[in-house]
Coordinates of C-alpha atoms in Angstrom, one line a residue:
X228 CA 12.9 36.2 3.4
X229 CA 9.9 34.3 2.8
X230 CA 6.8 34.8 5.7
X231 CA 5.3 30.9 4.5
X232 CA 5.8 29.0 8.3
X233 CA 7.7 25.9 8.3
X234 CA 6.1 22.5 7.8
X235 CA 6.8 21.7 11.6
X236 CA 4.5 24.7 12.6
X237 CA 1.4 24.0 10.7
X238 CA -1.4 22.6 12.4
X239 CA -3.6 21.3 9.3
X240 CA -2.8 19.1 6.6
X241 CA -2.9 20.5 2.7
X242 CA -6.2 18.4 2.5
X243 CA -7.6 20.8 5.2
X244 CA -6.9 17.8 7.8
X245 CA -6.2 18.7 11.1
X246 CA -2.6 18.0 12.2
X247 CA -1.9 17.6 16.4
X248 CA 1.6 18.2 15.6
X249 CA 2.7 17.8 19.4
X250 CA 0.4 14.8 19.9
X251 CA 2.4 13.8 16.9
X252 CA 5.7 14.5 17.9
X253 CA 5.4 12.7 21.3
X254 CA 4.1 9.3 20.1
X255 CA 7.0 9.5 17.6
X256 CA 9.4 9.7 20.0
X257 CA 8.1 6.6 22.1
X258 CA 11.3 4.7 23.1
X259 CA 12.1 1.3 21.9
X260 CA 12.1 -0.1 25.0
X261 CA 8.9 1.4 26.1
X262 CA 7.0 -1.1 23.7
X263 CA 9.3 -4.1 23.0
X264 CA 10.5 -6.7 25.3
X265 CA 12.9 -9.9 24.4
X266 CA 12.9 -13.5 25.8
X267 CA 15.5 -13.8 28.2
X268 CA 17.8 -15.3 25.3
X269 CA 17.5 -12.6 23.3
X270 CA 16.0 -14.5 20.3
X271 CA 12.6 -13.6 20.0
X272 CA 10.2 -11.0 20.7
X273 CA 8.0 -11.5 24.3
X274 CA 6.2 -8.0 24.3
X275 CA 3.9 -6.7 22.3
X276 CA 1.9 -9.6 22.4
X277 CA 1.5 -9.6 18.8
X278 CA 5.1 -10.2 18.3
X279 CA 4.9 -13.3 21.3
X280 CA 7.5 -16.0 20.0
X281 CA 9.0 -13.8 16.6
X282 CA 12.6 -14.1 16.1
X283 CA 14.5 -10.8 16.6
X284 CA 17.0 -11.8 13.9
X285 CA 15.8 -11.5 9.9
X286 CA 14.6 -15.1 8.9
X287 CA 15.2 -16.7 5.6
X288 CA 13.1 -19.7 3.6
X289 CA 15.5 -22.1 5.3
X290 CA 15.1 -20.6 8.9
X291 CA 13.3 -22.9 11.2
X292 CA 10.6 -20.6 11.8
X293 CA 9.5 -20.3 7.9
X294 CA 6.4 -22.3 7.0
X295 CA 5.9 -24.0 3.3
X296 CA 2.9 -22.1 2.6
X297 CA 4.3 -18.7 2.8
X298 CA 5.1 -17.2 -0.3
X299 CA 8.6 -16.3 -1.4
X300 CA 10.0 -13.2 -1.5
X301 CA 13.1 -14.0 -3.0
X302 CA 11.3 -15.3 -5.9
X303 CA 9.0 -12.3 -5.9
X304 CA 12.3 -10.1 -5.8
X305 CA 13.4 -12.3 -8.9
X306 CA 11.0 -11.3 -10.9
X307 CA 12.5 -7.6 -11.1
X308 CA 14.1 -7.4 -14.2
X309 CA 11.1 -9.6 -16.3
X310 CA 8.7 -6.1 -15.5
X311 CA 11.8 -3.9 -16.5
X312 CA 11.6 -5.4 -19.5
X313 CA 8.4 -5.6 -20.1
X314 CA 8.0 -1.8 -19.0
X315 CA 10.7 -1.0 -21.5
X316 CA 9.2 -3.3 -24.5
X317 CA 5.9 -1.4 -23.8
X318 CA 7.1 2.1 -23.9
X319 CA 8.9 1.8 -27.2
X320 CA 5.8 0.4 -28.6
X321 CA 3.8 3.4 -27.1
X322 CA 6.9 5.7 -28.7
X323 CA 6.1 3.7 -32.0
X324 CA 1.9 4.1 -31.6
X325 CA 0.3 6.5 -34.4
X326 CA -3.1 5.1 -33.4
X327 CA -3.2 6.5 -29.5
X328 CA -3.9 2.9 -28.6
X329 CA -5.8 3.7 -25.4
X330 CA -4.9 -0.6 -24.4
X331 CA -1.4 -0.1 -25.1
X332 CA -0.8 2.5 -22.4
X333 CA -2.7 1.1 -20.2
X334 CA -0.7 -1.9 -20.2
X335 CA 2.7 0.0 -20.3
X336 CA 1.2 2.0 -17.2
X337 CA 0.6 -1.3 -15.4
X338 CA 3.7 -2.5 -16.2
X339 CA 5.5 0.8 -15.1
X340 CA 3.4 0.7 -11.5
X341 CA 4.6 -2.7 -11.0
X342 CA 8.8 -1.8 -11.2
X343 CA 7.9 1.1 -9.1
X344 CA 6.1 -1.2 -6.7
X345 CA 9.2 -3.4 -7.2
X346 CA 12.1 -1.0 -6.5
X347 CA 10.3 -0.1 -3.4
X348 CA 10.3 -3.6 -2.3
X349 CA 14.1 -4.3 -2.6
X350 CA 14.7 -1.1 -1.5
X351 CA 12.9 -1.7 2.1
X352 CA 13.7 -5.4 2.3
X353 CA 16.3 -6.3 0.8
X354 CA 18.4 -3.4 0.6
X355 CA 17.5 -1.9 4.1
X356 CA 17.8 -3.6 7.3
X357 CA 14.2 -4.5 7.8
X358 CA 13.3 -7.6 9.3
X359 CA 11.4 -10.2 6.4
X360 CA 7.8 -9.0 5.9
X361 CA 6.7 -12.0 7.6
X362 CA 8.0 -10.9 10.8
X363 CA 5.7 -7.8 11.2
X364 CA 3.6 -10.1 13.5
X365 CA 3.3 -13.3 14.8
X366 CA 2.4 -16.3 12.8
X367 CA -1.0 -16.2 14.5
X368 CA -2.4 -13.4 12.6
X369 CA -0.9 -13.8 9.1
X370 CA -2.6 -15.5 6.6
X371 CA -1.6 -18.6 5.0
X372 CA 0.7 -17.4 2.3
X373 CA 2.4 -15.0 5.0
X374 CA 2.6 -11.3 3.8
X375 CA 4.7 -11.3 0.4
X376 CA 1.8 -10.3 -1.4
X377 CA 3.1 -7.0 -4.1
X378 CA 0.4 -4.7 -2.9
X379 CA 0.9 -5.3 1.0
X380 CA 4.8 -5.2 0.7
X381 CA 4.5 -2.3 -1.3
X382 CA 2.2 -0.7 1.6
X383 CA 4.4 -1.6 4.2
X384 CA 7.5 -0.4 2.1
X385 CA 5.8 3.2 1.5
X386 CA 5.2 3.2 5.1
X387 CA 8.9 2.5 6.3
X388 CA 10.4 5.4 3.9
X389 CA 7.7 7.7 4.9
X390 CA 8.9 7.1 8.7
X391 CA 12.5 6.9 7.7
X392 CA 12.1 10.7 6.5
X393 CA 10.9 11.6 10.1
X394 CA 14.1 9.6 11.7
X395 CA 15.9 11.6 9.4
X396 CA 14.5 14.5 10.7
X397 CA 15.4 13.0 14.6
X398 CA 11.5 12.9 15.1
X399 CA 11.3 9.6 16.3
X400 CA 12.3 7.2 19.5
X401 CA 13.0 3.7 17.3
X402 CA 13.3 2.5 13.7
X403 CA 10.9 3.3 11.4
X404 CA 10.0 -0.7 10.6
X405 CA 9.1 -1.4 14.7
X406 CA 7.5 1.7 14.7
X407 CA 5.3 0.7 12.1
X408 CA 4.6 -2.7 13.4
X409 CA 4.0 -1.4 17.2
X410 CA 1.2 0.5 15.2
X411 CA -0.5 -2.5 13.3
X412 CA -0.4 -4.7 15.9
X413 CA -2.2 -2.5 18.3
X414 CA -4.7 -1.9 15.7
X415 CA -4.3 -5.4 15.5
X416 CA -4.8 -6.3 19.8
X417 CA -7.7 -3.4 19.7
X418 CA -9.8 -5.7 17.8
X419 CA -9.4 -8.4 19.2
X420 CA -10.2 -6.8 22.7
X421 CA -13.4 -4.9 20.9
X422 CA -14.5 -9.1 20.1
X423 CA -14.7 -8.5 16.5
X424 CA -12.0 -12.0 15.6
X425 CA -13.4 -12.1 12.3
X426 CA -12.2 -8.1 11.6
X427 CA -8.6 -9.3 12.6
X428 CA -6.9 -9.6 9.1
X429 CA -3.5 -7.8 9.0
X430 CA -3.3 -7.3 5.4
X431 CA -6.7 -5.3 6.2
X432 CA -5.1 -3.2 8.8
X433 CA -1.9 -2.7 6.5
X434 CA -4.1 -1.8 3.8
X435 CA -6.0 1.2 5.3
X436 CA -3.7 2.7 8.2
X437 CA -3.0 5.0 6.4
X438 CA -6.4 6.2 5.1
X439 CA -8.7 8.7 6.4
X440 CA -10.8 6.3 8.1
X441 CA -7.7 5.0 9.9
X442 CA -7.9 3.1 13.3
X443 CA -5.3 5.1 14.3
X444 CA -5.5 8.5 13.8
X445 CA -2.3 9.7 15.0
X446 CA -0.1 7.2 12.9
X447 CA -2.3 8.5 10.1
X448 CA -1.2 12.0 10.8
X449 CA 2.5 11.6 10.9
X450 CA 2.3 10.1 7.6
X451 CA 0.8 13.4 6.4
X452 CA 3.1 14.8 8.1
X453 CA 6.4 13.3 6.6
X454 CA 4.5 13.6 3.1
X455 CA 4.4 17.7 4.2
X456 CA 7.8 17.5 4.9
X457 CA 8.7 15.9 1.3
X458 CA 6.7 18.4 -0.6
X459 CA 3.7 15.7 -1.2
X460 CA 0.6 16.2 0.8
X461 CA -1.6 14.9 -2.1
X462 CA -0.4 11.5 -1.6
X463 CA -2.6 10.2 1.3
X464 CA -5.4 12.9 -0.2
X465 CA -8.1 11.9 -2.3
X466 CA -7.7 9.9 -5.3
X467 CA -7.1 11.7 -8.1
X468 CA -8.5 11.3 -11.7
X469 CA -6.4 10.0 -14.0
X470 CA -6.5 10.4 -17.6
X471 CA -4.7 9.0 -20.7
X472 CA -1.0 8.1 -20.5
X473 CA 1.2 10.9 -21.9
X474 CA 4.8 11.8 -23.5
X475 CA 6.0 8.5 -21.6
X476 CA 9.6 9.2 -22.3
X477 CA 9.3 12.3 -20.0
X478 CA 9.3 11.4 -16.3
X479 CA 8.8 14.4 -14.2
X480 CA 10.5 14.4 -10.9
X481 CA 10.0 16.8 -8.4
X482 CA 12.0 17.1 -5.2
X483 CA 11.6 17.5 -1.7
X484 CA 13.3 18.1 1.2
X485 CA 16.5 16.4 1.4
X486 CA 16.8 14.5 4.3
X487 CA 19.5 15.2 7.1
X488 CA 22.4 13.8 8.0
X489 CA 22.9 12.6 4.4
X490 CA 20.0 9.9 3.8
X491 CA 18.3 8.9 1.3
X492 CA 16.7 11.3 -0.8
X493 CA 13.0 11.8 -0.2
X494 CA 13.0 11.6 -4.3
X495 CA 13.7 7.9 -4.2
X496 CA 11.2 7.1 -1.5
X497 CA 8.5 8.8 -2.9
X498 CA 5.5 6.7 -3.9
X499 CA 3.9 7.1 -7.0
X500 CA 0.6 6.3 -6.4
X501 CA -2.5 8.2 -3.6
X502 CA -3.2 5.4 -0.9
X503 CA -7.0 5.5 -2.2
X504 CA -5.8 4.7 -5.6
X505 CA -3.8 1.7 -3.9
X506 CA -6.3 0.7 -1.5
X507 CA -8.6 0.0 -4.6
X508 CA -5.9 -1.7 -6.2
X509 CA -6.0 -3.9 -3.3
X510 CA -9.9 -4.4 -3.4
X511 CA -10.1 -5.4 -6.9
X512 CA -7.4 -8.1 -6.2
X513 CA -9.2 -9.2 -3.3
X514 CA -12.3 -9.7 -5.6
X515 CA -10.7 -11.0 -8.6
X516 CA -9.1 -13.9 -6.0
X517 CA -12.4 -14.6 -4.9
X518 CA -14.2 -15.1 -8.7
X519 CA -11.3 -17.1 -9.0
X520 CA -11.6 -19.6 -5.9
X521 CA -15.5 -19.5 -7.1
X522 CA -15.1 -20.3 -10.9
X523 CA -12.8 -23.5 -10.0
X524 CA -15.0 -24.3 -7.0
X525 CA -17.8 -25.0 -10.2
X526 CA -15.9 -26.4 -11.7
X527 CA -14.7 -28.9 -9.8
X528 CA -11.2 -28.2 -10.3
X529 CA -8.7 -27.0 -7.5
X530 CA -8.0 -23.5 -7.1
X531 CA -5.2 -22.4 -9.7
X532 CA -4.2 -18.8 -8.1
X533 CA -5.8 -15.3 -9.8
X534 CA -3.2 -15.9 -12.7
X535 CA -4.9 -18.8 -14.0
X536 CA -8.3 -17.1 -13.9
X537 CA -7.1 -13.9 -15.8
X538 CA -5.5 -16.3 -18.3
X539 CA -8.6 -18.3 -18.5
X540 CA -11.0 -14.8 -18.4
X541 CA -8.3 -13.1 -21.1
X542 CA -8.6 -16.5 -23.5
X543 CA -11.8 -16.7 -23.3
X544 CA -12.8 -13.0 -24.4

């Protein structure tokens, strides 16, 4: 028998990070009712503050409570099989290149992160009970286009599976998705009370909760912690190097724990990507939306979305 201690025992991360596994333990198993509060009708959230007036019930685009300038997720879940099949057009023409077209893999590696981002989305909101993603807080701290962003649903998503492998495991006191958005908005609240307003930007918190710097340590360290348990410590480590795409037509899989009490396998909720490597996903984006805002701003037109700039950047190179 093997004298390597269990996962639950250890009291550092992989990374060398230390892991307060009781600390841990005990804030996972926070009850439900310890946090959240409903209006007397039931119908909407009255505690935490950040979820004041949210409807307990899963909203749609026709609810009452949606607002025309939130984006849609339905259409963003629509999209789907148009990156399937671009990720499959781009991988037989890498399985055709003789030239070792560095642009062509690139482009088939983009393509391929974005199903992967995509299956994760359906997965956690569509397919899972979650809540929409624009019921993580109240309408007073989302931005204008609500949270159906592909990056920020993707964040959340990883979040949700990495906590569903702890409820799995009967670590914690309530579902993974209001455990995750207790966590935000107090990150969220604790800003606000430290009078830094400007600072409160919930994709921001979403964004880097996870990352060594985190606001929240302990939420932080049950992440690592559920990625110990699924065999994948490196995933909120450093960012790795990458190098060229290779042998596309060969995924490697590798397999952790399987969850108990037959859920899903911590396989198909692994993430494919380090949170540093996502985070500066998320920062290019951020910048790329700004050069856009400021290149129509000059030119007098109205602001066309970071499409329309890449189009415009791409044809005029």
């Amino acid at each position: 028998m093997s004298s390597r201690a269990s996962p639950m025992d250890a009291d550092y991360d992989d990374s060398g990070e230390i892991l307060e596994i009781e600390a841990v333990k005990k804030l996972l198993r926070t009850p439900y009712d310890d946090v959240f509060q409903l209006s007397d009708d039931g119908l909407t959230y009255k505690k935490p503050d950040t979820l004041l007036g949210v409807p307990v019930q899963r909203i749609t685009e026709d609810s009452p409570y949606w607002e025309q300038s939130w984006l849609s997720l339905d259409a963003f879940l629509a999209e789907e099989e148009q990156e399937e099949e671009l990720k499959r057009e781009f991988r037989r023409r890498v399985d055709l290149d003789t030239t070792n077209n560095e642009d062509l893999r690139k482009t088939f590696k983009r393509h391929q992160d974005k199903v992967s981002h995509h299956r994760k989305i359906r997965q956690v909101f569509k397919e899972m009970p979650s809540p929409h993603p624009n019921q993580l807080v109240s309408k007073r701290y989302l931005p204008s286009q609500g949270l159906c962003s592909q990056v920020t649903m993707y964040f959340l998503g990883c979040k949700v599976t990495d906590f569903e492998i702890l409820a799995n495991r009967g670590l914690m006191g309530m579902e993974p998705w209001d455990f995750v958005r207790w966590r935000i908005g107090k990150v969220l609240a604790d800003r606000m009370r430290v009078g830094l307003p400007g600072k409160v930007d919930v994709k921001n918190v979403i964004t880097n909760i996870g990352g060594k710097k985190s606001e929240d340590p302990l939420f932080r360290q049950a992440l690592l912690l559920s990625a110990r348990l699924q065999g994948r410590s490196n995933v909120y480590g450093p960012k790795k190097k990458s190098g060229s795409y290779k042998n596309p037509g060969k995924e490697k899989l590798t397999f952790g724990p399987k969850p108990r009490g037959g859920g899903r396998s911590a396989a198909r909720l692994r993430s494919h990507k380090t949170e540093d490597a996502l985070r500066e996903e998320a920062e290019k984006d951020r910048r790329e939306r700004k050069a856009a805002r400021r290149a129509q701003q000059q030119q007098g037109t109205g602001y066309q979305g970071v499409n329309g700039y890449r189009h415009k950047m791409t044809a005029g190179s």
